[in-house]
């Protein structure tokens, strides 16, 4: 019933998208019908050049996240475990977290150019604070009485880390990782749109500038699906690791 | 204090479940200075005996139990279990059950019970068989795959007792294990514990606030004074076993309970 309802909603959305430009309620130049966009997407996906762009963007994101996750987690663990360190650094981290990262993009271009590593660096910069803050929150969510109990049954430090800290922290950590992927994707695409010769962001920007709306919409559709798929995949892992909560 | 220990080591080895505490003192360091929690506590619990400790709130019962469990070092004094000193948690000798069940919410009831065995890297089949047997023992054989949030307070506490028993330690320490339960469940759990104790013949040290519970369960009740905690009475409970609910109405039961009450009732301030 629920699934049916949701499918109906999706179908309705596509139908509306199809109908509005066809019956003249929307300008087909500005909003190409859904079927046209789908066809364009099919054409684009058959092109090696576009697949290369998609690959570049994905790789930038993956590398950025692969760097930000361990780095942010380690820093977060340090802050979460060390009271004194936390009291010094917490406000700083919090302020940095609240600043929009996009305003630093020109600085990244000035110092690093417009290549692959600049996108990665900006991606890391944009996600690090989220990972760091969720890791710190995750450590603080570990209950002392759980640690105490494990000790009472003779747990070593390594066993406490592995069998108490990790499972306690996992739900919050994964939530942070999921947000990091979303923010990282945004950051990498933004950097590509701003200044780049490759990548999906670069393509989207140039299709927009050149008024190629069929392609623009096809690109939007593609990236939306990719983003949703990544998000759902992590949510699936989250659900498996935190079913015991509540 | 030394001679007692020496004597035991030279003579026949102390029974597995025997606890001997002598000259135990403990002061907590606080910002206001040292807080004397225990003062010259000495006690002996014989193999297989059920000893209950009562005393006013804050008198150091939990502290004493933590020390027996090796979870906290005393400022001075000696704790022997089976003739050997306790200096660190030793789950082979001592099992612990806390006031809060303290189950790990991410593990099933079975895995919670098996946790101490997991720490020792026991083979999985053995772990599961042992844990299952303990769950049966506490009457939760059919709840093995449930998570803590799917269990009632009393069930959690029983899982916690099963976990305390899983390594088959000769000694079981329980710190107000039923305090969070309602009166009915509490009575039922007390009976349950006596049944398990009769079946396993462990040495039990049990802390409680309930005088009725104390008399109902104990071979001997140790009464502690307000802080700094000292043992001010050792009261044998000569009621026959198995204990029954009806005994609580007896004159003897009332007399025993009254004797404890007279000693711990707070002096009017
Ligand atoms: N970690 C600690 N640091 C400082 N003081 C402590 C600490 N733990 C306990 N105390 C103090 O030591 C005394 C004994 O505490 P303990 O918890 O052993 O009492 P208790 O008899 O178990 O009390 P209750 O019946 O309320 O559980 C109390 O006065 C308490 O304030
Ligand atoms: Mg206590």
Short mmCIF file of C-alpha atoms and ligand atoms in Angstrom, two decimals:
data_model
loop_
_atom_site.label_atom_id
_atom_site.label_comp_id
_atom_site.label_asym_id
_atom_site.label_seq_id
_atom_site.Cartn_x
_atom_site.Cartn_y
_atom_site.Cartn_z
CA UNK A 1 0.00 0.00 0.00
CA UNK A 2 2.75 2.40 1.05
CA UNK A 3 4.98 1.35 -1.81
CA UNK A 4 2.08 1.67 -4.23
CA UNK A 5 1.34 5.15 -2.98
CA UNK A 6 4.94 6.22 -3.37
CA UNK A 7 5.20 4.75 -6.86
CA UNK A 8 2.02 6.58 -7.78
CA UNK A 9 3.55 9.83 -6.53
CA UNK A 10 6.67 9.26 -8.63
CA UNK A 11 4.60 8.37 -11.69
CA UNK A 12 2.46 11.44 -11.14
CA UNK A 13 5.56 13.65 -10.95
CA UNK A 14 6.94 12.23 -14.23
CA UNK A 15 3.54 12.52 -15.90
CA UNK A 16 3.22 16.15 -14.83
CA UNK A 17 6.73 16.88 -16.09
CA UNK A 18 5.76 15.26 -19.39
CA UNK A 19 2.40 16.99 -19.67
CA UNK A 20 3.20 20.58 -18.66
CA UNK A 21 5.43 21.42 -21.66
CA UNK A 22 3.30 19.32 -24.03
CA UNK A 23 0.01 21.08 -23.31
CA UNK A 24 1.68 24.47 -23.38
CA UNK A 25 1.54 25.24 -19.66
CA UNK A 26 5.33 25.42 -19.59
CA UNK A 27 7.76 26.62 -22.20
CA UNK A 28 9.28 23.47 -23.80
CA UNK A 29 12.45 25.48 -24.39
CA UNK A 30 12.83 25.98 -20.63
CA UNK A 31 11.30 22.71 -19.48
CA UNK A 32 11.74 19.91 -22.03
CA UNK A 33 9.26 17.03 -21.56
CA UNK A 34 10.37 14.12 -19.38
CA UNK A 35 10.58 11.68 -22.28
CA UNK A 36 12.84 14.04 -24.24
CA UNK A 37 15.13 14.42 -21.24
CA UNK A 38 15.25 10.66 -20.77
CA UNK A 39 16.15 10.18 -24.42
CA UNK A 40 18.88 12.82 -24.14
CA UNK A 41 20.21 11.10 -21.04
CA UNK A 42 20.35 7.82 -22.96
CA UNK A 43 22.35 9.49 -25.74
CA UNK A 44 24.71 11.14 -23.27
CA UNK A 45 25.34 7.94 -21.37
CA UNK A 46 26.40 6.27 -24.61
CA UNK A 47 29.24 8.81 -24.95
CA UNK A 48 32.63 7.90 -23.51
CA UNK A 49 33.31 11.59 -22.81
CA UNK A 50 30.37 11.89 -20.47
CA UNK A 51 31.21 8.67 -18.71
CA UNK A 52 34.72 10.05 -18.20
CA UNK A 53 33.25 13.18 -16.62
CA UNK A 54 31.08 11.11 -14.36
CA UNK A 55 34.09 8.99 -13.45
CA UNK A 56 36.18 12.05 -12.64
CA UNK A 57 33.56 13.52 -10.35
CA UNK A 58 32.96 10.20 -8.61
CA UNK A 59 36.67 9.64 -8.10
CA UNK A 60 37.15 13.15 -6.68
CA UNK A 61 34.33 12.51 -4.25
CA UNK A 62 35.60 9.08 -3.24
CA UNK A 63 39.14 10.28 -2.65
CA UNK A 64 37.91 13.31 -0.70
CA UNK A 65 35.70 11.17 1.50
CA UNK A 66 38.37 8.49 1.89
CA UNK A 67 40.71 11.19 3.24
CA UNK A 68 38.19 13.10 5.32
CA UNK A 69 36.70 10.08 7.08
CA UNK A 70 39.81 8.74 8.82
CA UNK A 71 41.25 12.20 9.40
CA UNK A 72 38.02 13.65 10.78
CA UNK A 73 37.33 10.55 12.85
CA UNK A 74 40.76 10.65 14.46
CA UNK A 75 40.50 14.36 15.26
CA UNK A 76 36.97 13.82 16.55
CA UNK A 77 38.10 10.93 18.75
CA UNK A 78 40.82 13.12 20.21
CA UNK A 79 38.33 15.87 21.02
CA UNK A 80 35.69 13.47 22.26
CA UNK A 81 38.05 11.67 24.60
CA UNK A 82 40.15 14.56 25.83
CA UNK A 83 38.26 16.99 28.01
CA UNK A 84 40.98 19.66 28.04
CA UNK A 85 41.61 19.52 24.31
CA UNK A 86 37.88 19.76 23.74
CA UNK A 87 37.53 22.85 25.88
CA UNK A 88 40.17 24.63 23.81
CA UNK A 89 39.17 23.45 20.37
CA UNK A 90 35.39 22.99 20.56
CA UNK A 91 34.47 26.65 19.95
CA UNK A 92 36.96 26.89 17.09
CA UNK A 93 35.61 23.77 15.44
CA UNK A 94 32.08 24.96 15.96
CA UNK A 95 32.77 28.38 14.41
CA UNK A 96 34.58 26.85 11.46
CA UNK A 97 31.69 24.45 11.01
CA UNK A 98 29.19 27.29 10.80
CA UNK A 99 31.05 29.18 8.05
CA UNK A 100 29.86 28.35 4.51
CA UNK A 101 32.75 26.52 2.92
CA UNK A 102 31.98 27.86 -0.57
CA UNK A 103 33.50 31.28 0.18
CA UNK A 104 36.92 29.66 0.43
CA UNK A 105 36.73 28.19 -3.06
CA UNK A 106 38.64 31.04 -4.78
CA UNK A 107 41.49 30.55 -2.30
CA UNK A 108 41.72 26.89 -3.23
CA UNK A 109 41.91 27.83 -6.91
CA UNK A 110 44.60 30.44 -6.27
CA UNK A 111 46.74 28.02 -4.32
CA UNK A 112 46.04 24.72 -6.04
CA UNK A 113 44.91 25.48 -9.56
CA UNK A 114 41.85 23.87 -11.06
CA UNK A 115 42.87 20.22 -11.32
CA UNK A 116 41.84 16.98 -9.68
CA UNK A 117 43.57 17.60 -6.33
CA UNK A 118 42.06 21.01 -5.89
CA UNK A 119 38.60 19.42 -6.07
CA UNK A 120 39.68 16.74 -3.63
CA UNK A 121 41.15 19.29 -1.24
CA UNK A 122 38.02 21.41 -1.32
CA UNK A 123 35.95 18.26 -0.81
CA UNK A 124 38.00 17.29 2.23
CA UNK A 125 37.79 20.81 3.62
CA UNK A 126 34.02 20.82 3.22
CA UNK A 127 33.41 17.46 4.92
CA UNK A 128 36.09 17.30 7.58
CA UNK A 129 34.17 19.29 10.18
CA UNK A 130 31.04 17.18 9.87
CA UNK A 131 32.99 13.98 10.31
CA UNK A 132 34.96 15.49 13.16
CA UNK A 133 31.90 16.72 15.01
CA UNK A 134 29.96 13.52 14.60
CA UNK A 135 32.96 11.44 15.69
CA UNK A 136 33.32 13.60 18.80
CA UNK A 137 29.59 13.24 19.51
CA UNK A 138 29.88 9.49 18.92
CA UNK A 139 32.66 9.08 21.49
CA UNK A 140 30.71 11.09 24.01
CA UNK A 141 27.72 8.81 23.46
CA UNK A 142 29.66 5.82 24.79
CA UNK A 143 28.19 5.06 28.20
CA UNK A 144 30.73 4.82 31.03
CA UNK A 145 28.76 2.03 32.68
CA UNK A 146 29.14 -0.05 29.53
CA UNK A 147 32.88 0.44 29.67
CA UNK A 148 32.81 -0.37 33.38
CA UNK A 149 30.82 -3.53 32.79
CA UNK A 150 33.23 -4.71 30.12
CA UNK A 151 36.10 -4.08 32.51
CA UNK A 152 34.35 -6.08 35.22
CA UNK A 153 34.35 -9.05 32.88
CA UNK A 154 38.04 -8.66 32.22
CA UNK A 155 38.06 -6.78 28.90
CA UNK A 156 41.43 -5.47 27.72
CA UNK A 157 41.76 -1.96 26.30
CA UNK A 158 41.66 -3.29 22.76
CA UNK A 159 38.57 -5.31 23.55
CA UNK A 160 36.88 -2.29 25.08
CA UNK A 161 37.67 -0.29 21.96
CA UNK A 162 36.45 -2.99 19.62
CA UNK A 163 33.50 -4.41 21.54
CA UNK A 164 32.15 -1.37 23.39
CA UNK A 165 33.34 1.84 21.73
CA UNK A 166 32.87 0.79 18.14
CA UNK A 167 29.33 -0.61 18.37
CA UNK A 168 28.22 2.30 20.61
CA UNK A 169 29.61 4.84 18.17
CA UNK A 170 28.61 3.26 14.90
CA UNK A 171 25.11 4.75 14.53
CA UNK A 172 26.29 8.34 15.02
CA UNK A 173 29.46 7.78 12.98
CA UNK A 174 27.51 6.42 10.03
CA UNK A 175 25.07 9.30 10.19
CA UNK A 176 28.04 11.67 10.03
CA UNK A 177 29.54 9.73 7.13
CA UNK A 178 26.28 9.94 5.23
CA UNK A 179 26.12 13.71 5.68
CA UNK A 180 29.78 13.92 4.71
CA UNK A 181 29.09 12.19 1.41
CA UNK A 182 26.23 14.59 0.66
CA UNK A 183 28.31 17.66 1.56
CA UNK A 184 31.33 16.25 -0.25
CA UNK A 185 29.34 15.70 -3.42
CA UNK A 186 28.04 19.26 -3.26
CA UNK A 187 31.55 20.62 -2.70
CA UNK A 188 33.14 18.70 -5.56
CA UNK A 189 30.39 19.64 -8.00
CA UNK A 190 30.55 23.26 -6.93
CA UNK A 191 34.30 23.36 -7.45
CA UNK A 192 33.86 21.85 -10.89
CA UNK A 193 31.15 24.31 -11.86
CA UNK A 194 33.23 27.23 -10.66
CA UNK A 195 36.46 26.42 -12.47
CA UNK A 196 37.32 23.16 -14.18
CA UNK A 197 37.91 21.48 -17.49
CA UNK A 198 36.39 18.16 -16.57
CA UNK A 199 33.73 16.60 -14.39
CA UNK A 200 29.96 16.58 -14.22
CA UNK A 201 29.83 19.93 -12.50
CA UNK A 202 31.78 21.49 -15.34
CA UNK A 203 29.39 19.93 -17.88
CA UNK A 204 26.28 21.06 -16.03
CA UNK A 205 27.61 24.59 -15.84
CA UNK A 206 28.51 24.79 -19.50
CA UNK A 207 25.21 23.25 -20.64
CA UNK A 208 23.45 25.89 -18.59
CA UNK A 209 25.56 28.74 -19.96
CA UNK A 210 24.97 27.53 -23.50
CA UNK A 211 21.24 27.14 -22.98
CA UNK A 212 21.33 23.39 -23.69
CA UNK A 213 18.40 22.64 -21.45
CA UNK A 214 17.72 19.08 -22.55
CA UNK A 215 21.24 18.12 -21.56
CA UNK A 216 21.12 20.24 -18.44
CA UNK A 217 18.01 18.44 -17.24
CA UNK A 218 19.48 15.08 -18.23
CA UNK A 219 22.55 15.91 -16.12
CA UNK A 220 20.43 17.02 -13.19
CA UNK A 221 18.44 13.80 -13.40
CA UNK A 222 21.58 11.68 -13.54
CA UNK A 223 23.29 13.37 -10.59
CA UNK A 224 20.09 13.25 -8.55
CA UNK A 225 19.83 9.52 -9.06
CA UNK A 226 23.51 9.02 -8.18
CA UNK A 227 23.15 11.12 -5.01
CA UNK A 228 19.99 9.33 -3.91
CA UNK A 229 21.57 5.93 -4.56
CA UNK A 230 24.65 6.77 -2.45
CA UNK A 231 22.51 8.13 0.34
CA UNK A 232 20.25 5.10 0.40
CA UNK A 233 23.19 2.72 0.35
CA UNK A 234 24.66 4.29 3.49
CA UNK A 235 21.24 4.43 5.10
CA UNK A 236 20.92 0.71 4.46
CA UNK A 237 24.17 0.07 6.31
CA UNK A 238 23.04 2.40 9.08
CA UNK A 239 19.79 0.52 9.50
CA UNK A 240 21.67 -2.75 9.83
CA UNK A 241 24.05 -1.35 12.43
CA UNK A 242 21.63 0.59 14.59
CA UNK A 243 18.49 -1.55 14.68
CA UNK A 244 19.07 -1.91 18.44
CA UNK A 245 18.48 1.76 19.08
CA UNK A 246 15.03 2.60 20.49
CA UNK B 1 45.74 -8.96 59.75
CA UNK B 2 48.64 -10.67 58.05
CA UNK B 3 48.60 -13.89 60.14
CA UNK B 4 45.12 -14.84 58.95
CA UNK B 5 46.17 -14.86 55.34
CA UNK B 6 49.47 -16.57 56.02
CA UNK B 7 47.78 -19.23 58.04
CA UNK B 8 45.44 -20.01 55.20
CA UNK B 9 48.16 -20.27 52.64
CA UNK B 10 50.22 -22.63 54.74
CA UNK B 11 47.33 -24.85 55.65
CA UNK B 12 45.07 -26.64 53.19
CA UNK B 13 44.14 -24.41 50.23
CA UNK B 14 41.13 -22.17 50.87
CA UNK B 15 37.92 -23.32 49.22
CA UNK B 16 37.30 -21.83 45.76
CA UNK B 17 34.49 -19.61 46.89
CA UNK B 18 35.87 -18.37 50.15
CA UNK B 19 36.24 -14.62 50.63
CA UNK B 20 38.37 -13.11 53.38
CA UNK B 21 38.61 -9.38 53.84
CA UNK B 22 40.78 -7.84 56.48
CA UNK B 23 41.71 -4.32 57.54
CA UNK B 24 40.02 -2.76 54.54
CA UNK B 25 40.13 1.04 54.54
CA UNK B 26 39.23 3.35 51.75
CA UNK B 27 39.28 7.10 51.35
CA UNK B 28 38.14 8.80 48.17
CA UNK B 29 40.14 11.82 47.14
CA UNK B 30 37.71 14.64 46.45
CA UNK B 31 38.07 18.36 45.95
CA UNK B 32 36.94 18.86 49.53
CA UNK B 33 39.67 16.51 50.68
CA UNK B 34 39.65 12.81 51.46
CA UNK B 35 36.28 11.16 52.12
CA UNK B 36 36.60 8.15 54.37
CA UNK B 37 34.24 5.58 52.84
CA UNK B 38 35.32 2.35 54.55
CA UNK B 39 36.94 1.95 57.93
CA UNK B 40 38.61 -1.22 59.05
CA UNK B 41 36.21 -3.58 57.35
CA UNK B 42 36.81 -7.26 57.98
CA UNK B 43 34.60 -10.11 56.90
CA UNK B 44 34.72 -13.74 55.97
CA UNK B 45 32.26 -15.42 53.67
CA UNK B 46 32.44 -19.19 53.65
CA UNK B 47 32.25 -21.29 50.52
CA UNK B 48 28.68 -21.49 49.26
CA UNK B 49 27.29 -19.05 51.79
CA UNK B 50 24.73 -16.38 51.02
CA UNK B 51 25.78 -13.14 52.69
CA UNK B 52 23.74 -9.97 52.52
CA UNK B 53 25.14 -6.52 53.24
CA UNK B 54 22.82 -3.75 54.38
CA UNK B 55 23.54 -0.26 55.55
CA UNK B 56 22.45 3.34 55.16
CA UNK B 57 22.79 5.02 51.81
CA UNK B 58 26.31 6.21 51.14
CA UNK B 59 27.93 3.96 53.74
CA UNK B 60 30.23 2.31 51.22
CA UNK B 61 28.41 -0.88 50.22
CA UNK B 62 28.98 -0.40 46.52
CA UNK B 63 32.56 0.64 47.15
CA UNK B 64 33.14 -2.56 49.09
CA UNK B 65 31.62 -4.66 46.34
CA UNK B 66 33.69 -2.92 43.65
CA UNK B 67 36.77 -3.78 45.64
CA UNK B 68 35.70 -7.40 46.00
CA UNK B 69 35.27 -7.43 42.23
CA UNK B 70 38.75 -5.99 41.71
CA UNK B 71 37.31 -2.94 39.97
CA UNK B 72 38.69 -0.49 42.48
CA UNK B 73 41.76 -0.62 44.68
CA UNK B 74 41.34 0.01 48.39
CA UNK B 75 43.56 2.51 50.19
CA UNK B 76 44.61 -0.22 52.59
CA UNK B 77 43.76 -3.76 53.54
CA UNK B 78 43.56 -7.13 51.92
CA UNK B 79 40.99 -9.08 49.98
CA UNK B 80 41.51 -12.77 49.43
CA UNK B 81 39.39 -14.98 47.26
CA UNK B 82 40.18 -18.68 47.43
CA UNK B 83 43.27 -17.64 49.38
CA UNK B 84 44.69 -15.41 46.65
CA UNK B 85 44.54 -11.61 46.66
CA UNK B 86 42.13 -9.80 44.35
CA UNK B 87 43.84 -6.86 42.66
CA UNK B 88 42.15 -6.68 39.26
CA UNK B 89 38.90 -7.97 37.78
CA UNK B 90 39.14 -11.74 37.60
CA UNK B 91 36.01 -13.16 36.00
CA UNK B 92 37.24 -16.68 36.63
CA UNK B 93 36.85 -16.17 40.35
CA UNK B 94 34.21 -13.48 40.67
CA UNK B 95 31.06 -12.69 38.68
CA UNK B 96 29.32 -9.34 39.07
CA UNK B 97 25.72 -8.20 38.70
CA UNK B 98 25.10 -4.45 38.87
CA UNK B 99 22.13 -2.43 40.03
CA UNK B 100 21.34 -1.45 36.48
CA UNK B 101 21.38 -4.51 34.26
CA UNK B 102 23.98 -2.74 32.08
CA UNK B 103 23.33 -4.97 29.10
CA UNK B 104 24.85 -3.98 25.79
CA UNK B 105 21.90 -2.82 23.69
CA UNK B 106 23.53 -3.89 20.42
CA UNK B 107 23.80 -7.53 21.50
CA UNK B 108 21.01 -10.08 21.79
CA UNK B 109 20.22 -11.57 25.19
CA UNK B 110 22.27 -14.63 24.23
CA UNK B 111 25.28 -12.60 23.10
CA UNK B 112 25.09 -10.45 26.21
CA UNK B 113 25.25 -13.55 28.36
CA UNK B 114 28.07 -14.91 26.22
CA UNK B 115 30.02 -11.62 26.38
CA UNK B 116 32.46 -12.69 29.12
CA UNK B 117 33.24 -15.84 27.14
CA UNK B 118 33.70 -13.82 23.96
CA UNK B 119 36.33 -11.76 25.77
CA UNK B 120 38.18 -14.96 26.52
CA UNK B 121 37.90 -16.05 22.89
CA UNK B 122 36.07 -19.24 23.75
CA UNK B 123 35.00 -21.22 20.69
CA UNK B 124 31.67 -20.03 19.34
CA UNK B 125 29.83 -23.31 19.82
CA UNK B 126 30.92 -23.54 23.42
CA UNK B 127 30.02 -19.91 24.04
CA UNK B 128 26.55 -20.31 22.70
CA UNK B 129 25.90 -23.57 24.50
CA UNK B 130 27.02 -22.11 27.84
CA UNK B 131 25.05 -18.91 27.35
CA UNK B 132 21.96 -20.84 26.34
CA UNK B 133 22.22 -23.04 29.41
CA UNK B 134 22.47 -19.94 31.63
CA UNK B 135 19.46 -18.35 29.96
CA UNK B 136 17.53 -21.57 30.62
CA UNK B 137 18.67 -21.41 34.21
CA UNK B 138 17.19 -17.94 34.68
CA UNK B 139 14.05 -18.96 32.84
CA UNK B 140 14.68 -17.02 29.65
CA UNK B 141 15.38 -19.87 27.27
CA UNK B 142 12.97 -18.49 24.72
CA UNK B 143 14.26 -14.91 24.78
CA UNK B 144 17.73 -15.68 23.45
CA UNK B 145 17.42 -13.73 20.21
CA UNK B 146 15.75 -10.68 21.72
CA UNK B 147 17.52 -7.37 22.18
CA UNK B 148 17.55 -5.60 25.57
CA UNK B 149 15.02 -3.00 24.47
CA UNK B 150 12.61 -5.86 23.85
CA UNK B 151 12.91 -7.14 27.43
CA UNK B 152 11.18 -6.02 30.62
CA UNK B 153 13.18 -4.71 33.57
CA UNK B 154 12.98 -8.03 35.38
CA UNK B 155 14.02 -9.95 32.28
CA UNK B 156 17.01 -7.66 31.76
CA UNK B 157 18.09 -8.23 35.32
CA UNK B 158 17.84 -11.99 34.82
CA UNK B 159 19.96 -11.74 31.68
CA UNK B 160 22.46 -9.80 33.76
CA UNK B 161 22.49 -12.57 36.39
CA UNK B 162 22.96 -15.17 33.66
CA UNK B 163 25.93 -13.14 32.39
CA UNK B 164 27.38 -13.04 35.90
CA UNK B 165 27.11 -16.82 36.09
CA UNK B 166 28.26 -17.76 32.61
CA UNK B 167 31.92 -18.30 33.45
CA UNK B 168 30.86 -20.40 36.40
CA UNK B 169 32.78 -18.28 38.92
CA UNK B 170 32.69 -19.64 42.47
CA UNK B 171 31.69 -16.18 43.73
CA UNK B 172 28.79 -14.00 42.63
CA UNK B 173 28.56 -10.36 43.74
CA UNK B 174 25.26 -8.52 43.36
CA UNK B 175 24.89 -4.79 44.02
CA UNK B 176 21.21 -4.01 44.61
CA UNK B 177 20.30 -6.04 41.56
CA UNK B 178 16.55 -5.74 42.08
CA UNK B 179 16.37 -2.13 43.25
CA UNK B 180 14.88 -0.89 40.00
CA UNK B 181 12.10 -3.50 40.01
CA UNK B 182 8.59 -3.33 41.41
CA UNK B 183 7.79 -5.17 44.64
CA UNK B 184 6.17 -8.19 42.96
CA UNK B 185 8.93 -8.76 40.44
CA UNK B 186 11.44 -8.21 43.17
CA UNK B 187 9.97 -11.00 45.31
CA UNK B 188 9.84 -13.34 42.35
CA UNK B 189 13.43 -12.53 41.43
CA UNK B 190 14.53 -13.18 45.00
CA UNK B 191 12.97 -16.61 44.88
CA UNK B 192 14.55 -17.17 41.47
CA UNK B 193 17.96 -16.23 42.82
CA UNK B 194 17.62 -18.62 45.75
CA UNK B 195 16.68 -21.38 43.33
CA UNK B 196 19.74 -20.65 41.16
CA UNK B 197 21.94 -20.43 44.23
CA UNK B 198 20.64 -23.78 45.49
CA UNK B 199 21.34 -25.28 42.08
CA UNK B 200 24.85 -23.82 41.64
CA UNK B 201 26.09 -23.51 45.22
CA UNK B 202 27.94 -20.28 44.62
CA UNK B 203 29.23 -18.01 47.30
CA UNK B 204 26.97 -14.97 47.10
CA UNK B 205 27.50 -11.45 48.40
CA UNK B 206 24.35 -9.43 47.93
CA UNK B 207 23.85 -5.74 48.68
CA UNK B 208 20.35 -4.44 49.30
CA UNK B 209 18.37 -1.64 50.89
CA UNK B 210 15.42 -3.88 51.66
CA UNK B 211 15.51 -5.41 55.12
CA UNK B 212 12.83 -7.93 54.17
CA UNK B 213 14.89 -9.02 51.19
CA UNK B 214 17.96 -9.26 53.39
CA UNK B 215 16.38 -11.57 55.95
CA UNK B 216 14.56 -13.57 53.30
CA UNK B 217 17.70 -14.33 51.30
CA UNK B 218 20.60 -14.46 53.73
CA UNK B 219 22.52 -17.03 55.69
CA UNK B 220 24.12 -14.07 57.36
CA UNK B 221 23.39 -10.35 57.29
CA UNK B 222 26.25 -7.90 57.68
CA UNK B 223 25.08 -4.52 58.89
CA UNK B 224 27.19 -1.48 58.08
CA UNK B 225 27.25 1.84 59.87
CA UNK B 226 26.80 5.20 58.22
CA UNK B 227 29.90 6.63 56.57
CA UNK B 228 32.66 5.81 57.26
CA UNK B 229 31.32 2.32 56.75
CA UNK B 230 32.18 -0.23 59.39
CA UNK B 231 30.59 -3.58 60.00
CA UNK B 232 28.57 -3.12 63.17
CA UNK B 233 26.67 -6.39 63.26
CA UNK B 234 26.94 -9.90 61.91
CA UNK B 235 23.55 -11.52 62.18
CA UNK B 236 23.06 -15.17 61.31
CA UNK B 237 19.63 -15.95 59.90
CA UNK B 238 18.59 -19.31 61.33
CA UNK B 239 15.42 -19.62 59.23
CA UNK B 240 15.18 -23.01 57.49
CA UNK B 241 15.58 -23.45 53.75
CA UNK B 242 13.97 -23.47 51.31
CA UNK B 243 12.59 -20.14 52.40
CA UNK B 244 8.95 -19.44 51.74
CA UNK B 245 6.79 -16.39 51.47
CA UNK B 246 4.88 -17.48 54.59
CA UNK B 247 8.00 -17.20 56.74
CA UNK B 248 7.93 -13.46 56.34
CA UNK B 249 4.88 -13.34 58.60
CA UNK B 250 6.60 -15.32 61.35
CA UNK B 251 7.64 -13.76 64.65
CA UNK B 252 11.23 -14.90 64.08
CA UNK B 253 11.39 -13.09 60.73
CA UNK B 254 10.05 -9.92 62.30
CA UNK B 255 12.52 -10.13 65.14
CA UNK B 256 15.48 -10.49 62.76
CA UNK B 257 14.31 -7.64 60.62
CA UNK B 258 13.80 -5.45 63.64
CA UNK B 259 17.31 -6.15 64.85
CA UNK B 260 18.72 -4.74 61.62
CA UNK B 261 16.37 -1.80 61.63
CA UNK B 262 17.36 -0.79 65.16
CA UNK B 263 20.93 -0.45 63.98
CA UNK B 264 20.60 1.38 60.74
CA UNK B 265 17.67 3.71 61.34
CA UNK B 266 18.96 7.19 60.87
CA UNK B 267 19.57 9.00 64.14
CA UNK B 268 17.17 11.94 64.36
CA UNK B 269 18.94 15.11 63.32
N1 LIG C 1 34.17 7.97 42.84
C1 LIG C 1 33.95 8.56 44.02
N2 LIG C 1 34.58 9.70 44.34
C2 LIG C 1 34.37 10.29 45.53
N3 LIG C 1 33.54 9.83 46.46
C3 LIG C 1 32.86 8.71 46.21
C4 LIG C 1 33.02 8.02 44.97
N4 LIG C 1 32.23 6.93 44.99
C5 LIG C 1 31.61 6.96 46.18
N5 LIG C 1 31.98 8.01 46.91
C6 LIG C 1 31.53 8.33 48.26
O1 LIG C 1 31.83 7.22 49.08
C7 LIG C 1 30.73 6.93 49.93
C8 LIG C 1 30.26 5.51 49.73
O2 LIG C 1 29.70 5.38 48.43
P1 LIG C 1 29.03 4.05 47.95
O3 LIG C 1 28.54 4.24 46.58
O4 LIG C 1 29.95 2.92 48.18
O5 LIG C 1 27.81 3.94 48.95
P2 LIG C 1 26.61 2.90 49.00
O6 LIG C 1 26.59 2.34 50.36
O7 LIG C 1 26.66 1.96 47.87
O8 LIG C 1 25.36 3.86 48.83
P3 LIG C 1 23.94 3.53 48.20
O9 LIG C 1 23.25 2.66 49.19
O10 LIG C 1 23.29 4.88 48.11
O11 LIG C 1 24.17 2.87 46.89
C9 LIG C 1 29.67 7.97 49.65
O12 LIG C 1 29.73 8.96 50.64
C10 LIG C 1 30.04 8.53 48.31
O13 LIG C 1 29.71 9.90 48.27
MG1 LIG C 2 25.45 1.60 46.10
#
